[in-house]
PDB file of C-alpha atoms in Angstrom:
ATOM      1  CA  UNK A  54     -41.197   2.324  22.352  1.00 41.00           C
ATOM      2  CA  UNK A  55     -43.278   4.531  24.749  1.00 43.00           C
ATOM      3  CA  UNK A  56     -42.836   8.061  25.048  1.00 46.00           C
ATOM      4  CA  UNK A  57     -41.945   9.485  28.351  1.00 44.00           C
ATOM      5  CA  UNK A  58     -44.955  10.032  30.726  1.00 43.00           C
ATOM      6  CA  UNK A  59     -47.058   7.521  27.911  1.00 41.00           C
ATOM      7  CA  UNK A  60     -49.182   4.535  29.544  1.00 41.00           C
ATOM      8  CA  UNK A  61     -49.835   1.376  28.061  1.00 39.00           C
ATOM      9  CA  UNK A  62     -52.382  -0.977  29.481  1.00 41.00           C
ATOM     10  CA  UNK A  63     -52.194  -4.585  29.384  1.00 42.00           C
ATOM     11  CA  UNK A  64     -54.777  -6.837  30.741  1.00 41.00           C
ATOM     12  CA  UNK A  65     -53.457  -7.073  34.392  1.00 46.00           C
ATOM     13  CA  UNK A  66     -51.093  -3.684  34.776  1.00 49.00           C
ATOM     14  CA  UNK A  67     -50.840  -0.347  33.496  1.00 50.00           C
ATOM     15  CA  UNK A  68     -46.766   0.071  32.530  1.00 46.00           C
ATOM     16  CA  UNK A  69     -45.598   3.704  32.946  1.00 44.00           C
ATOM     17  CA  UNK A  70     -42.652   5.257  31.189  1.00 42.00           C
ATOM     18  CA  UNK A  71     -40.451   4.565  34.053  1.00 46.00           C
ATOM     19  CA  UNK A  72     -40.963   0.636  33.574  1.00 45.00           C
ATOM     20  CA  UNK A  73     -43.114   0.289  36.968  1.00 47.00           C
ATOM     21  CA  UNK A  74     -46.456  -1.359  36.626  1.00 60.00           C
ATOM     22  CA  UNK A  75     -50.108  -0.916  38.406  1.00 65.00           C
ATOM     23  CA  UNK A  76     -51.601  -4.745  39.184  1.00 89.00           C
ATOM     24  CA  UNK A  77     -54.732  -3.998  38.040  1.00 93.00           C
ATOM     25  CA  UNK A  78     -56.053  -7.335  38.441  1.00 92.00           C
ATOM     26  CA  UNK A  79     -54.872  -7.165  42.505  1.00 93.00           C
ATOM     27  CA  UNK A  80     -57.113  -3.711  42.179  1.00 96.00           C
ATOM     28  CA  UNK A  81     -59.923  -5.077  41.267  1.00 96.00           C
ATOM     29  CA  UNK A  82     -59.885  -8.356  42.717  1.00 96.00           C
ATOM     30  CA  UNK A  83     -59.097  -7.020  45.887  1.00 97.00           C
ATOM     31  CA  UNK A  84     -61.510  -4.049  45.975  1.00 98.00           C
ATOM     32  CA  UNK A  85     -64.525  -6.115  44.274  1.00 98.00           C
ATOM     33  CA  UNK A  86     -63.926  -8.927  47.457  1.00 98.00           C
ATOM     34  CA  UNK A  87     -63.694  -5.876  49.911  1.00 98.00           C
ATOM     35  CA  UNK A  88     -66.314  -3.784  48.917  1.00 98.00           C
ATOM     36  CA  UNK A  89     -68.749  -7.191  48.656  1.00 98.00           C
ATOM     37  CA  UNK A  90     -67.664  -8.434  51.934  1.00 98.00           C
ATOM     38  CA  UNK A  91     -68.053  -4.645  53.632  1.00 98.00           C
ATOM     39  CA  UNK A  92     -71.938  -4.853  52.244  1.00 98.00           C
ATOM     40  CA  UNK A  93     -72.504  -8.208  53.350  1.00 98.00           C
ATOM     41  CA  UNK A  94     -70.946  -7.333  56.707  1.00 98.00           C
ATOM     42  CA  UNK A  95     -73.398  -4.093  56.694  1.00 98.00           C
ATOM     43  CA  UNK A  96     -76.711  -5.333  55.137  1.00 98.00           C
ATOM     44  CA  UNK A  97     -76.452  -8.226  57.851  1.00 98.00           C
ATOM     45  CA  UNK A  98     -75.396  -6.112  61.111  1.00 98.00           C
ATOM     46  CA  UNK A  99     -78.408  -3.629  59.943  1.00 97.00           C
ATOM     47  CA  UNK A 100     -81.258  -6.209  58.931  1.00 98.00           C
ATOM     48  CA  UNK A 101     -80.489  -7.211  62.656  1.00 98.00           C
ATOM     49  CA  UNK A 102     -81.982  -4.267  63.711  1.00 97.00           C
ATOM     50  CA  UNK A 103     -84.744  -4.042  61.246  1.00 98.00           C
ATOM     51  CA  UNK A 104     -83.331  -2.120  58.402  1.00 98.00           C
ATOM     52  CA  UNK A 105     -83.376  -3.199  54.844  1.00 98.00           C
ATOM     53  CA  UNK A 106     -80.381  -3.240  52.408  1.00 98.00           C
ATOM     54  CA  UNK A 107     -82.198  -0.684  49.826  1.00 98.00           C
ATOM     55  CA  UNK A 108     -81.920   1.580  53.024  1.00 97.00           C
ATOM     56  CA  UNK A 109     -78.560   0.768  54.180  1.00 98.00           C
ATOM     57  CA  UNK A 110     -77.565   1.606  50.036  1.00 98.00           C
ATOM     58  CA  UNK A 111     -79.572   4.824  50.334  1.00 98.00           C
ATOM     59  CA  UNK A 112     -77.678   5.644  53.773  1.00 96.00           C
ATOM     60  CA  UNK A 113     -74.227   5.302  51.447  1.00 97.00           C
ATOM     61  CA  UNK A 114     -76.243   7.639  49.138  1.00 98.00           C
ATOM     62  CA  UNK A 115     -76.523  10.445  51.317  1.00 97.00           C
ATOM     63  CA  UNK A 116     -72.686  11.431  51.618  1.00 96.00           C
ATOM     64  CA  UNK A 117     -73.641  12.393  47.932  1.00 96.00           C
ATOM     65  CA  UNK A 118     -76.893  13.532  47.869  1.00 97.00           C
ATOM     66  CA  UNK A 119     -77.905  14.550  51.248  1.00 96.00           C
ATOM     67  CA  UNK A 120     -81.473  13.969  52.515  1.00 95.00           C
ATOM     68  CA  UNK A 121     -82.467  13.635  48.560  1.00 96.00           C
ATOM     69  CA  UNK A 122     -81.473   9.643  48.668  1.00 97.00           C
ATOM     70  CA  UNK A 123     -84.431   8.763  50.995  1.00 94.00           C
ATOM     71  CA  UNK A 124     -86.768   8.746  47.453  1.00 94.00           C
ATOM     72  CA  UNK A 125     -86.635   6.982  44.225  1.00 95.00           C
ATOM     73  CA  UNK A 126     -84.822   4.354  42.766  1.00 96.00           C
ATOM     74  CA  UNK A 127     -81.495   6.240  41.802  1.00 97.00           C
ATOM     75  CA  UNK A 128     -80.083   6.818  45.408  1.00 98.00           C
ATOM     76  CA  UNK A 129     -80.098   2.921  45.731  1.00 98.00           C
ATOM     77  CA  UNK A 130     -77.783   2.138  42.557  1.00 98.00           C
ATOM     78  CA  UNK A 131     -75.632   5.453  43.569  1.00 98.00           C
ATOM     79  CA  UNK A 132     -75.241   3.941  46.913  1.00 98.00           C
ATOM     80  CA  UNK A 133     -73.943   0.397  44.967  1.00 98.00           C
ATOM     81  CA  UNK A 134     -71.653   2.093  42.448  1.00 98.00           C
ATOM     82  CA  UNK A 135     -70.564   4.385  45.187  1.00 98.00           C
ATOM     83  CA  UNK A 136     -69.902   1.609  47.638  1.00 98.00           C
ATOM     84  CA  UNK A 137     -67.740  -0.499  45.095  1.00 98.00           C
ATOM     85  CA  UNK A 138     -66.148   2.785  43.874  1.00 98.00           C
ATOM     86  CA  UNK A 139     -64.792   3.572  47.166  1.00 98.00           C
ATOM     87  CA  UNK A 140     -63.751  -0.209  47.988  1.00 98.00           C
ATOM     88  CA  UNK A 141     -61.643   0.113  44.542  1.00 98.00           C
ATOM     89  CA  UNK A 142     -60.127   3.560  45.027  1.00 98.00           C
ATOM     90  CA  UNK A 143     -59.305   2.271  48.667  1.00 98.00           C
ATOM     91  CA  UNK A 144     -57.925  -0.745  46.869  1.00 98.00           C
ATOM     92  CA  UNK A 145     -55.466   1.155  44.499  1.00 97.00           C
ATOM     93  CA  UNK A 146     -53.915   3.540  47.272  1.00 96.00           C
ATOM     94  CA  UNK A 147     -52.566   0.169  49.009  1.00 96.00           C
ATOM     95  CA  UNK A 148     -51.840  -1.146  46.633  1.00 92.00           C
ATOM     96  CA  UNK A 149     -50.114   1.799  44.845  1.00 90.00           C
ATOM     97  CA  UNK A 150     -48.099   2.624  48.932  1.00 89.00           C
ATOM     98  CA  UNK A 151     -47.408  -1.015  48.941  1.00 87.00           C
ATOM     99  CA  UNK A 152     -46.094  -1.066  44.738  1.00 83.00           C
ATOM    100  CA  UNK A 153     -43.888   2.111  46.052  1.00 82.00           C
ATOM    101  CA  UNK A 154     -42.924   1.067  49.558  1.00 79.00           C
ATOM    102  CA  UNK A 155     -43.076  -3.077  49.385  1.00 71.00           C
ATOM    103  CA  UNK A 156     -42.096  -3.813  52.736  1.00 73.00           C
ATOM    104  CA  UNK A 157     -45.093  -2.557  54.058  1.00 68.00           C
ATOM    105  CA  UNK A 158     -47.489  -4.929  52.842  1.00 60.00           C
ATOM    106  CA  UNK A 159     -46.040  -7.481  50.850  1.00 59.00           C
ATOM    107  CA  UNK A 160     -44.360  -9.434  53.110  1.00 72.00           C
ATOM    108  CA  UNK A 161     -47.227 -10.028  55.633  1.00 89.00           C
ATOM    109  CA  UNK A 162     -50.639  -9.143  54.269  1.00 93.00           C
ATOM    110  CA  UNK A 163     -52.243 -10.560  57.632  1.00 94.00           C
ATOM    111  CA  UNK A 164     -50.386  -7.834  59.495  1.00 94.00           C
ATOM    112  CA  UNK A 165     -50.829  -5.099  56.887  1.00 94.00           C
ATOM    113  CA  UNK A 166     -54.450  -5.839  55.910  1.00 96.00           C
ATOM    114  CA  UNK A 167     -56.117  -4.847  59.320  1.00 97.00           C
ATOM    115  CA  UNK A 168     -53.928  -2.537  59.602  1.00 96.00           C
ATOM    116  CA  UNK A 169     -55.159  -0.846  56.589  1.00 97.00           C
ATOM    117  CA  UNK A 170     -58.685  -1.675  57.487  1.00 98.00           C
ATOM    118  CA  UNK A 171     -58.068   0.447  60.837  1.00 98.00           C
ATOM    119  CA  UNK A 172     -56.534   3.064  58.944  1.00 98.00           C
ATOM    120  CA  UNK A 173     -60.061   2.918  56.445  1.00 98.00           C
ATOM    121  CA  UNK A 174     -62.353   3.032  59.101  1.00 98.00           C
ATOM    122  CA  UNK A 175     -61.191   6.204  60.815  1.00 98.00           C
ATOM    123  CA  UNK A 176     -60.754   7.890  57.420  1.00 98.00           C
ATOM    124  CA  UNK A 177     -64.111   7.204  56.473  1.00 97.00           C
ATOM    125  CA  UNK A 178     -65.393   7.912  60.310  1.00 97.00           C
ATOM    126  CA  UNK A 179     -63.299  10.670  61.298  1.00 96.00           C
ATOM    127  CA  UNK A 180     -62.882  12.878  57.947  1.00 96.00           C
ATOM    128  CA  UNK A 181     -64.634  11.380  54.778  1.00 96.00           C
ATOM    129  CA  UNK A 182     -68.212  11.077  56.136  1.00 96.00           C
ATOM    130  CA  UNK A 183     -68.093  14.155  57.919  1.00 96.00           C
ATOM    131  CA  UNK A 184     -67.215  16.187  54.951  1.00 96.00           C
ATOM    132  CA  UNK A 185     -69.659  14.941  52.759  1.00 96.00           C
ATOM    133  CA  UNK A 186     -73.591  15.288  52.860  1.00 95.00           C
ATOM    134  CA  UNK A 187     -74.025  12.283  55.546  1.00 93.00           C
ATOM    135  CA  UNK A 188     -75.983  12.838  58.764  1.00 92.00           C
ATOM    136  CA  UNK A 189     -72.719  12.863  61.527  1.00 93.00           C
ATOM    137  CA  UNK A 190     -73.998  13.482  65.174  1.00 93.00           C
ATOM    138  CA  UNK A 191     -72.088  16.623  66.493  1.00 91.00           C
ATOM    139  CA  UNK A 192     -69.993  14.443  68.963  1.00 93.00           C
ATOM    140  CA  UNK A 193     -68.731  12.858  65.750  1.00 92.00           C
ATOM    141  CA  UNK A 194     -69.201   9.217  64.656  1.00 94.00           C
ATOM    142  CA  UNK A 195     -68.583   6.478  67.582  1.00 95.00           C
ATOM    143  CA  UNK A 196     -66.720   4.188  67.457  1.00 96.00           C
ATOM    144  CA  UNK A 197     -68.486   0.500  66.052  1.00 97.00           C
ATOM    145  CA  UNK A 198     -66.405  -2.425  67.183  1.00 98.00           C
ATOM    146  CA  UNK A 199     -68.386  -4.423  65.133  1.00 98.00           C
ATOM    147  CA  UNK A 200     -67.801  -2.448  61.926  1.00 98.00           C
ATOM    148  CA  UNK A 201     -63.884  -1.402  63.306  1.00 98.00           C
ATOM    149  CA  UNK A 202     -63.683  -5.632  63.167  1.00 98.00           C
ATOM    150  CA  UNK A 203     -65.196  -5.614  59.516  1.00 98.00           C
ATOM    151  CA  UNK A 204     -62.937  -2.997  58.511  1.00 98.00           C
ATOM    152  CA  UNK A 205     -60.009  -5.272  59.521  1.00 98.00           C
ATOM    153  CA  UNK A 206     -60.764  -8.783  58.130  1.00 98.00           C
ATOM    154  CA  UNK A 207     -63.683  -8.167  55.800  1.00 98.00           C
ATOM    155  CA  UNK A 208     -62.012  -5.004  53.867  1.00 98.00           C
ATOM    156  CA  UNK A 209     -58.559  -4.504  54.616  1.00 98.00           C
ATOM    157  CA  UNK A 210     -56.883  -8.443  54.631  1.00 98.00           C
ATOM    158  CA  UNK A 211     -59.363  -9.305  51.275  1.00 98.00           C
ATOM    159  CA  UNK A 212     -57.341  -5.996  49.568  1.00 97.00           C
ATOM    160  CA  UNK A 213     -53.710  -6.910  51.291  1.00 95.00           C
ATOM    161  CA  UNK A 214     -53.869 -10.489  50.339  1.00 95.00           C
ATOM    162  CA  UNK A 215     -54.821  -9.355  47.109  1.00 94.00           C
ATOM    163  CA  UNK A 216     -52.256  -7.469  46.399  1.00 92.00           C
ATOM    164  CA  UNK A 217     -49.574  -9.617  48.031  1.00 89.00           C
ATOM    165  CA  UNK A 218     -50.531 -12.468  45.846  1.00 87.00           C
ATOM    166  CA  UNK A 219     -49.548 -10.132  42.414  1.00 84.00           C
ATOM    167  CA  UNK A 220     -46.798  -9.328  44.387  1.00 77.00           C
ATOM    168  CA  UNK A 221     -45.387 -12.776  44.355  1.00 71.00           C
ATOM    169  CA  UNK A 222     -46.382 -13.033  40.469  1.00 67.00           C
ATOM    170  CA  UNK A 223     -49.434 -15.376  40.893  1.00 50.00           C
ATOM    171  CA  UNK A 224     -51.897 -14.735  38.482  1.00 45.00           C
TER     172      UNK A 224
END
């Protein structure tokens, strides 16, 4: 019997007190895709114009460390565990609005998935990236059809169809 506000994890959801359940495995399943198909999206569209994916890793470093991630080895694994960090945490909060509010996102993850991915790319353009340490030109970011496209079918569906499939009990 669990006391109230205990948690008990299993090995795809975390069961609350009040009997709802976290899909961890739609978490992680869908962030891991996301945040691997974002940085394949992003080391490609950069090597195109000459930069390397050690740079492009220290780039994701600087909202963190500032100019301090253009030296050494560190800023490069920050920017990976960062990267995958974010695609996760982005993960959970859709799939934690779509656990709480199901029509949203279960019932057509094609829909809902770019939708979300919109939704990521001006948080991380408009707010999260110029809050933290990252270089953002005063006019603000601008807006990247390319990367807008990414964020749609490369990071949002991946995370959406995720989710929907532990939403219809598929393991």
């Amino acid at each position: 019997m669990l006391n109230k506000g205990a948690i008990m994890i299993e090995t795809t959801n975390i069961i609350t007190a009040e009997g709802q359940s976290v899909p961890v495995k739609a978490i992680l399943i869908g962030g891991l895709a996301a945040g691997a198909m974002d940085l394949t999206f992003a080391f490609s569209f950069w090597a195109l114009k000459g930069i390397a994916p050690d740079a492009v890793l220290r780039g994701i470093a600087t909202g963190l460390l500032g100019p301090a991630a253009r030296t050494g080895a560190a800023p490069v694994v920050l920017g990976l565990v960062g990267h995958f960090l974010l695609s996760l945490l982005f993960a959970a909060v859709f799939v934690l609005i779509t656990t709480r509010a199901p029509s949203l996102g279960r019932q057509s993850p094609w829909l809902a998935g770019p939708l979300y991915g919109i939704a990521v790319y001006f948080l991380m353009n408009r707010v999260v990236l110029p809050l933290s340490n990252f270089a953002v030109p005063a006019e603000g970011m601008p807006l990247s059809l390319p990367d807008l496209a990414a964020h749609m079918f490369l990071f949002g569906l991946p995370i959406a169809l995720a989710a929907h499939r532990w939403a219809r009990g598929i393991s």
